[in-house]
Amino acid sequence: MSDTGLRDKAARLRRAYAPHEHRPLGGYLVAMGAYAGVTGALAGLVKVTGRPVPERPAPSDVVLLSIATHKLSRLLSKDAVTSPLRAPFTRYDRPIGSGEVMEQVRDSGSPTRHAIGELLSCPFCLAVWVATGLTGGLVLAPRLTRLVATALTAVAASDFLQMAYATAQQAAEGGHDDD
């Protein structure tokens, strides 16, 4: 099949999939291919280094990596300080509190740029990548990965404590009746 025939077929598929909305299917394919490449590279590194892969991860590691994945995904996708990483793919919209920002994906440009913008601005989407990296790190460099994951987990716990403190403070201030 010629390149033109393949492009026409892909265009028909896009229109059939989402006739009333632009969905960057080609960009999603690129993102999935990159993820497969990263995952394959991690698996190759594990094989080359001869590192043992645990038959079953320890429950404490699952909890640690879960919380660290949440925090790092949120930090990368929503934190104001990390916005320069997202800026080529997103556009600032507004602050959403607690040092986080809401951004919109840039629609102009390539489908790949759009897909990367969606990935980088969505903590749920980014979590798959972060969890894969931390899990690979747990096999390749377990002590360092646990140390980094512990720091991220401590920051996540601190975030919740800060929010609880602010909520308690607001409740206490609202509870005073000066009449």
C-alpha atoms as a PDB file:
ATOM      1  CA  MET A   1       0.000   0.000   0.000  1.00  0.00           C
ATOM      2  CA  SER A   2       1.319   3.443  -0.899  1.00  0.00           C
ATOM      3  CA  ASP A   3       1.954   6.200   1.674  1.00  0.00           C
ATOM      4  CA  THR A   4      -0.999   8.146   0.249  1.00  0.00           C
ATOM      5  CA  GLY A   5      -3.321   5.134   0.581  1.00  0.00           C
ATOM      6  CA  LEU A   6      -2.164   4.554   4.147  1.00  0.00           C
ATOM      7  CA  ARG A   7      -2.674   8.240   5.022  1.00  0.00           C
ATOM      8  CA  ASP A   8      -6.163   8.185   3.506  1.00  0.00           C
ATOM      9  CA  LYS A   9      -7.026   5.068   5.487  1.00  0.00           C
ATOM     10  CA  ALA A  10      -5.722   6.674   8.702  1.00  0.00           C
ATOM     11  CA  ALA A  11      -7.739   9.853   8.011  1.00  0.00           C
ATOM     12  CA  ARG A  12     -10.914   7.793   7.483  1.00  0.00           C
ATOM     13  CA  LEU A  13     -10.248   5.926  10.726  1.00  0.00           C
ATOM     14  CA  ARG A  14      -9.809   9.227  12.629  1.00  0.00           C
ATOM     15  CA  ARG A  15     -13.048  10.604  11.214  1.00  0.00           C
ATOM     16  CA  ALA A  16     -14.941   7.388  12.011  1.00  0.00           C
ATOM     17  CA  TYR A  17     -13.529   7.270  15.539  1.00  0.00           C
ATOM     18  CA  ALA A  18     -14.272  10.890  16.508  1.00  0.00           C
ATOM     19  CA  PRO A  19     -16.307  12.630  13.791  1.00  0.00           C
ATOM     20  CA  HIS A  20     -17.036  15.736  15.904  1.00  0.00           C
ATOM     21  CA  GLU A  21     -13.774  16.134  17.793  1.00  0.00           C
ATOM     22  CA  HIS A  22     -10.064  16.208  16.978  1.00  0.00           C
ATOM     23  CA  ARG A  23      -8.346  13.188  18.510  1.00  0.00           C
ATOM     24  CA  PRO A  24      -4.603  12.837  17.751  1.00  0.00           C
ATOM     25  CA  LEU A  25      -4.574   9.085  17.159  1.00  0.00           C
ATOM     26  CA  GLY A  26      -1.200   9.244  15.414  1.00  0.00           C
ATOM     27  CA  GLY A  27       0.265  11.094  18.389  1.00  0.00           C
ATOM     28  CA  TYR A  28      -1.136   8.474  20.731  1.00  0.00           C
ATOM     29  CA  LEU A  29       0.552   5.782  18.646  1.00  0.00           C
ATOM     30  CA  VAL A  30       3.859   7.637  18.952  1.00  0.00           C
ATOM     31  CA  ALA A  31       3.398   7.916  22.738  1.00  0.00           C
ATOM     32  CA  MET A  32       2.557   4.210  23.023  1.00  0.00           C
ATOM     33  CA  GLY A  33       5.577   3.350  20.900  1.00  0.00           C
ATOM     34  CA  ALA A  34       7.814   5.496  23.118  1.00  0.00           C
ATOM     35  CA  TYR A  35       6.398   3.795  26.212  1.00  0.00           C
ATOM     36  CA  ALA A  36       7.019   0.368  24.679  1.00  0.00           C
ATOM     37  CA  GLY A  37      10.572   1.479  23.855  1.00  0.00           C
ATOM     38  CA  VAL A  38      11.230   2.707  27.401  1.00  0.00           C
ATOM     39  CA  THR A  39       9.763  -0.475  28.865  1.00  0.00           C
ATOM     40  CA  GLY A  40      11.827  -2.602  26.471  1.00  0.00           C
ATOM     41  CA  ALA A  41      14.978  -0.659  27.367  1.00  0.00           C
ATOM     42  CA  LEU A  42      14.321  -1.210  31.077  1.00  0.00           C
ATOM     43  CA  ALA A  43      13.770  -4.931  30.474  1.00  0.00           C
ATOM     44  CA  GLY A  44      16.969  -5.057  28.412  1.00  0.00           C
ATOM     45  CA  LEU A  45      18.937  -3.318  31.180  1.00  0.00           C
ATOM     46  CA  VAL A  46      17.595  -5.793  33.723  1.00  0.00           C
ATOM     47  CA  LYS A  47      18.650  -8.693  31.500  1.00  0.00           C
ATOM     48  CA  VAL A  48      22.105  -7.266  30.693  1.00  0.00           C
ATOM     49  CA  THR A  49      22.863  -6.443  34.318  1.00  0.00           C
ATOM     50  CA  GLY A  50      21.582  -9.815  35.519  1.00  0.00           C
ATOM     51  CA  ARG A  51      19.550  -8.168  38.264  1.00  0.00           C
ATOM     52  CA  PRO A  52      17.035 -10.562  39.803  1.00  0.00           C
ATOM     53  CA  VAL A  53      13.391  -9.697  39.248  1.00  0.00           C
ATOM     54  CA  PRO A  54      11.333 -10.394  42.339  1.00  0.00           C
ATOM     55  CA  GLU A  55       8.665 -13.039  41.901  1.00  0.00           C
ATOM     56  CA  ARG A  56       6.333 -10.883  43.954  1.00  0.00           C
ATOM     57  CA  PRO A  57       7.068  -7.324  45.100  1.00  0.00           C
ATOM     58  CA  ALA A  58       6.988  -6.745  48.836  1.00  0.00           C
ATOM     59  CA  PRO A  59       3.727  -5.120  49.967  1.00  0.00           C
ATOM     60  CA  SER A  60       5.748  -2.324  51.586  1.00  0.00           C
ATOM     61  CA  ASP A  61       7.375  -1.559  48.203  1.00  0.00           C
ATOM     62  CA  VAL A  62       3.964  -1.520  46.502  1.00  0.00           C
ATOM     63  CA  VAL A  63       2.654   0.994  49.051  1.00  0.00           C
ATOM     64  CA  LEU A  64       5.833   3.102  48.880  1.00  0.00           C
ATOM     65  CA  LEU A  65       5.866   3.196  45.069  1.00  0.00           C
ATOM     66  CA  SER A  66       2.115   3.870  44.914  1.00  0.00           C
ATOM     67  CA  ILE A  67       2.388   6.987  47.048  1.00  0.00           C
ATOM     68  CA  ALA A  68       5.610   8.081  45.341  1.00  0.00           C
ATOM     69  CA  THR A  69       3.983   7.563  41.920  1.00  0.00           C
ATOM     70  CA  HIS A  70       1.042   9.711  42.967  1.00  0.00           C
ATOM     71  CA  LYS A  71       3.300  12.506  44.197  1.00  0.00           C
ATOM     72  CA  LEU A  72       5.766  12.501  41.288  1.00  0.00           C
ATOM     73  CA  SER A  73       2.949  12.313  38.707  1.00  0.00           C
ATOM     74  CA  ARG A  74       1.186  15.250  40.339  1.00  0.00           C
ATOM     75  CA  LEU A  75       4.440  17.200  40.694  1.00  0.00           C
ATOM     76  CA  LEU A  76       5.347  16.741  37.029  1.00  0.00           C
ATOM     77  CA  SER A  77       1.853  17.336  35.631  1.00  0.00           C
ATOM     78  CA  LYS A  78       0.419  20.101  37.812  1.00  0.00           C
ATOM     79  CA  ASP A  79       3.089  21.873  39.873  1.00  0.00           C
ATOM     80  CA  ALA A  80       3.725  25.504  38.942  1.00  0.00           C
ATOM     81  CA  VAL A  81       7.494  25.044  39.268  1.00  0.00           C
ATOM     82  CA  THR A  82       7.568  22.239  36.677  1.00  0.00           C
ATOM     83  CA  SER A  83       5.503  24.216  34.146  1.00  0.00           C
ATOM     84  CA  PRO A  84       8.592  24.923  31.962  1.00  0.00           C
ATOM     85  CA  LEU A  85       8.688  21.176  31.199  1.00  0.00           C
ATOM     86  CA  ARG A  86       5.090  21.294  29.970  1.00  0.00           C
ATOM     87  CA  ALA A  87       5.176  24.740  28.295  1.00  0.00           C
ATOM     88  CA  PRO A  88       6.128  23.503  24.788  1.00  0.00           C
ATOM     89  CA  PHE A  89       3.010  21.291  24.805  1.00  0.00           C
ATOM     90  CA  THR A  90       0.493  23.193  26.956  1.00  0.00           C
ATOM     91  CA  ARG A  91      -0.812  26.702  27.578  1.00  0.00           C
ATOM     92  CA  TYR A  92      -1.305  28.182  31.058  1.00  0.00           C
ATOM     93  CA  ASP A  93      -4.962  28.590  32.009  1.00  0.00           C
ATOM     94  CA  ARG A  94      -5.228  29.426  35.729  1.00  0.00           C
ATOM     95  CA  PRO A  95      -3.979  28.558  39.214  1.00  0.00           C
ATOM     96  CA  ILE A  96      -5.888  25.759  40.946  1.00  0.00           C
ATOM     97  CA  GLY A  97      -4.481  26.133  44.454  1.00  0.00           C
ATOM     98  CA  SER A  98      -1.749  24.515  46.521  1.00  0.00           C
ATOM     99  CA  GLY A  99       0.941  25.605  44.056  1.00  0.00           C
ATOM    100  CA  GLU A 100      -0.722  23.847  41.135  1.00  0.00           C
ATOM    101  CA  VAL A 101      -1.836  25.174  37.764  1.00  0.00           C
ATOM    102  CA  MET A 102      -4.423  24.201  35.182  1.00  0.00           C
ATOM    103  CA  GLU A 103      -3.136  24.077  31.634  1.00  0.00           C
ATOM    104  CA  GLN A 104      -4.735  23.454  28.275  1.00  0.00           C
ATOM    105  CA  VAL A 105      -3.178  21.245  25.619  1.00  0.00           C
ATOM    106  CA  ARG A 106      -1.954  23.171  22.600  1.00  0.00           C
ATOM    107  CA  ASP A 107      -4.113  22.132  19.673  1.00  0.00           C
ATOM    108  CA  SER A 108      -1.900  23.678  17.016  1.00  0.00           C
ATOM    109  CA  GLY A 109       1.007  21.688  15.724  1.00  0.00           C
ATOM    110  CA  SER A 110       1.444  17.988  15.319  1.00  0.00           C
ATOM    111  CA  PRO A 111      -0.694  15.174  16.716  1.00  0.00           C
ATOM    112  CA  THR A 112       2.403  14.033  18.615  1.00  0.00           C
ATOM    113  CA  ARG A 113       2.749  17.414  20.314  1.00  0.00           C
ATOM    114  CA  HIS A 114      -0.927  17.283  21.281  1.00  0.00           C
ATOM    115  CA  ALA A 115      -0.613  13.742  22.681  1.00  0.00           C
ATOM    116  CA  ILE A 116       2.498  14.690  24.688  1.00  0.00           C
ATOM    117  CA  GLY A 117       0.617  17.715  26.030  1.00  0.00           C
ATOM    118  CA  GLU A 118      -2.208  15.474  27.202  1.00  0.00           C
ATOM    119  CA  LEU A 119       0.250  13.060  28.776  1.00  0.00           C
ATOM    120  CA  LEU A 120       2.264  15.752  30.583  1.00  0.00           C
ATOM    121  CA  SER A 121      -0.759  17.621  31.939  1.00  0.00           C
ATOM    122  CA  CYS A 122      -2.663  14.578  33.215  1.00  0.00           C
ATOM    123  CA  PRO A 123      -1.438  13.044  36.485  1.00  0.00           C
ATOM    124  CA  PHE A 124      -3.447   9.885  35.800  1.00  0.00           C
ATOM    125  CA  CYS A 125      -1.873   9.443  32.351  1.00  0.00           C
ATOM    126  CA  LEU A 126       1.628  10.226  33.583  1.00  0.00           C
ATOM    127  CA  ALA A 127       1.327   7.797  36.505  1.00  0.00           C
ATOM    128  CA  VAL A 128       1.791   4.804  34.184  1.00  0.00           C
ATOM    129  CA  TRP A 129       5.154   6.166  33.038  1.00  0.00           C
ATOM    130  CA  VAL A 130       6.254   7.150  36.544  1.00  0.00           C
ATOM    131  CA  ALA A 131       5.260   3.779  38.011  1.00  0.00           C
ATOM    132  CA  THR A 132       7.150   1.985  35.244  1.00  0.00           C
ATOM    133  CA  GLY A 133      10.263   4.058  35.917  1.00  0.00           C
ATOM    134  CA  LEU A 134      10.095   3.555  39.680  1.00  0.00           C
ATOM    135  CA  THR A 135       9.421  -0.165  39.281  1.00  0.00           C
ATOM    136  CA  GLY A 136      12.387  -0.480  36.914  1.00  0.00           C
ATOM    137  CA  GLY A 137      14.449   1.494  39.402  1.00  0.00           C
ATOM    138  CA  LEU A 138      13.412  -0.881  42.165  1.00  0.00           C
ATOM    139  CA  VAL A 139      14.988  -3.736  40.196  1.00  0.00           C
ATOM    140  CA  LEU A 140      18.050  -1.870  38.844  1.00  0.00           C
ATOM    141  CA  ALA A 141      18.881   0.387  41.821  1.00  0.00           C
ATOM    142  CA  PRO A 142      16.668  -0.662  44.732  1.00  0.00           C
ATOM    143  CA  ARG A 143      18.345   1.322  47.501  1.00  0.00           C
ATOM    144  CA  LEU A 144      18.380   4.602  45.568  1.00  0.00           C
ATOM    145  CA  THR A 145      14.834   4.067  44.283  1.00  0.00           C
ATOM    146  CA  ARG A 146      13.533   3.375  47.789  1.00  0.00           C
ATOM    147  CA  LEU A 147      15.307   6.507  49.054  1.00  0.00           C
ATOM    148  CA  VAL A 148      13.789   8.709  46.324  1.00  0.00           C
ATOM    149  CA  ALA A 149      10.377   7.065  46.761  1.00  0.00           C
ATOM    150  CA  THR A 150      10.581   7.648  50.526  1.00  0.00           C
ATOM    151  CA  ALA A 151      11.262  11.362  49.960  1.00  0.00           C
ATOM    152  CA  LEU A 152       8.333  11.625  47.527  1.00  0.00           C
ATOM    153  CA  THR A 153       6.094   9.760  49.973  1.00  0.00           C
ATOM    154  CA  ALA A 154       7.120  12.124  52.780  1.00  0.00           C
ATOM    155  CA  VAL A 155       6.242  15.102  50.566  1.00  0.00           C
ATOM    156  CA  ALA A 156       2.838  13.550  49.743  1.00  0.00           C
ATOM    157  CA  ALA A 157       2.154  13.021  53.460  1.00  0.00           C
ATOM    158  CA  SER A 158       3.243  16.592  54.157  1.00  0.00           C
ATOM    159  CA  ASP A 159       0.863  17.860  51.466  1.00  0.00           C
ATOM    160  CA  PHE A 160      -2.064  16.118  53.132  1.00  0.00           C
ATOM    161  CA  LEU A 161      -1.029  17.431  56.555  1.00  0.00           C
ATOM    162  CA  GLN A 162      -0.749  20.981  55.145  1.00  0.00           C
ATOM    163  CA  MET A 163      -4.242  20.704  53.662  1.00  0.00           C
ATOM    164  CA  ALA A 164      -5.663  19.258  56.884  1.00  0.00           C
ATOM    165  CA  TYR A 165      -4.039  22.059  58.881  1.00  0.00           C
ATOM    166  CA  ALA A 166      -5.443  24.725  56.528  1.00  0.00           C
ATOM    167  CA  THR A 167      -8.898  23.146  56.713  1.00  0.00           C
ATOM    168  CA  ALA A 168      -8.759  22.998  60.524  1.00  0.00           C
ATOM    169  CA  GLN A 169      -7.572  26.603  60.654  1.00  0.00           C
ATOM    170  CA  GLN A 170     -10.426  27.745  58.390  1.00  0.00           C
ATOM    171  CA  ALA A 171     -12.938  25.829  60.520  1.00  0.00           C
ATOM    172  CA  ALA A 172     -11.574  27.410  63.708  1.00  0.00           C
ATOM    173  CA  GLU A 173     -11.699  30.906  62.236  1.00  0.00           C
ATOM    174  CA  GLY A 174     -15.215  30.346  60.897  1.00  0.00           C
ATOM    175  CA  GLY A 175     -16.377  28.996  64.238  1.00  0.00           C
ATOM    176  CA  HIS A 176     -15.788  32.267  66.129  1.00  0.00           C
ATOM    177  CA  ASP A 177     -18.901  34.287  66.650  1.00  0.00           C
ATOM    178  CA  ASP A 178     -17.998  37.810  67.698  1.00  0.00           C
ATOM    179  CA  ASP A 179     -21.620  38.962  68.249  1.00  0.00           C
END
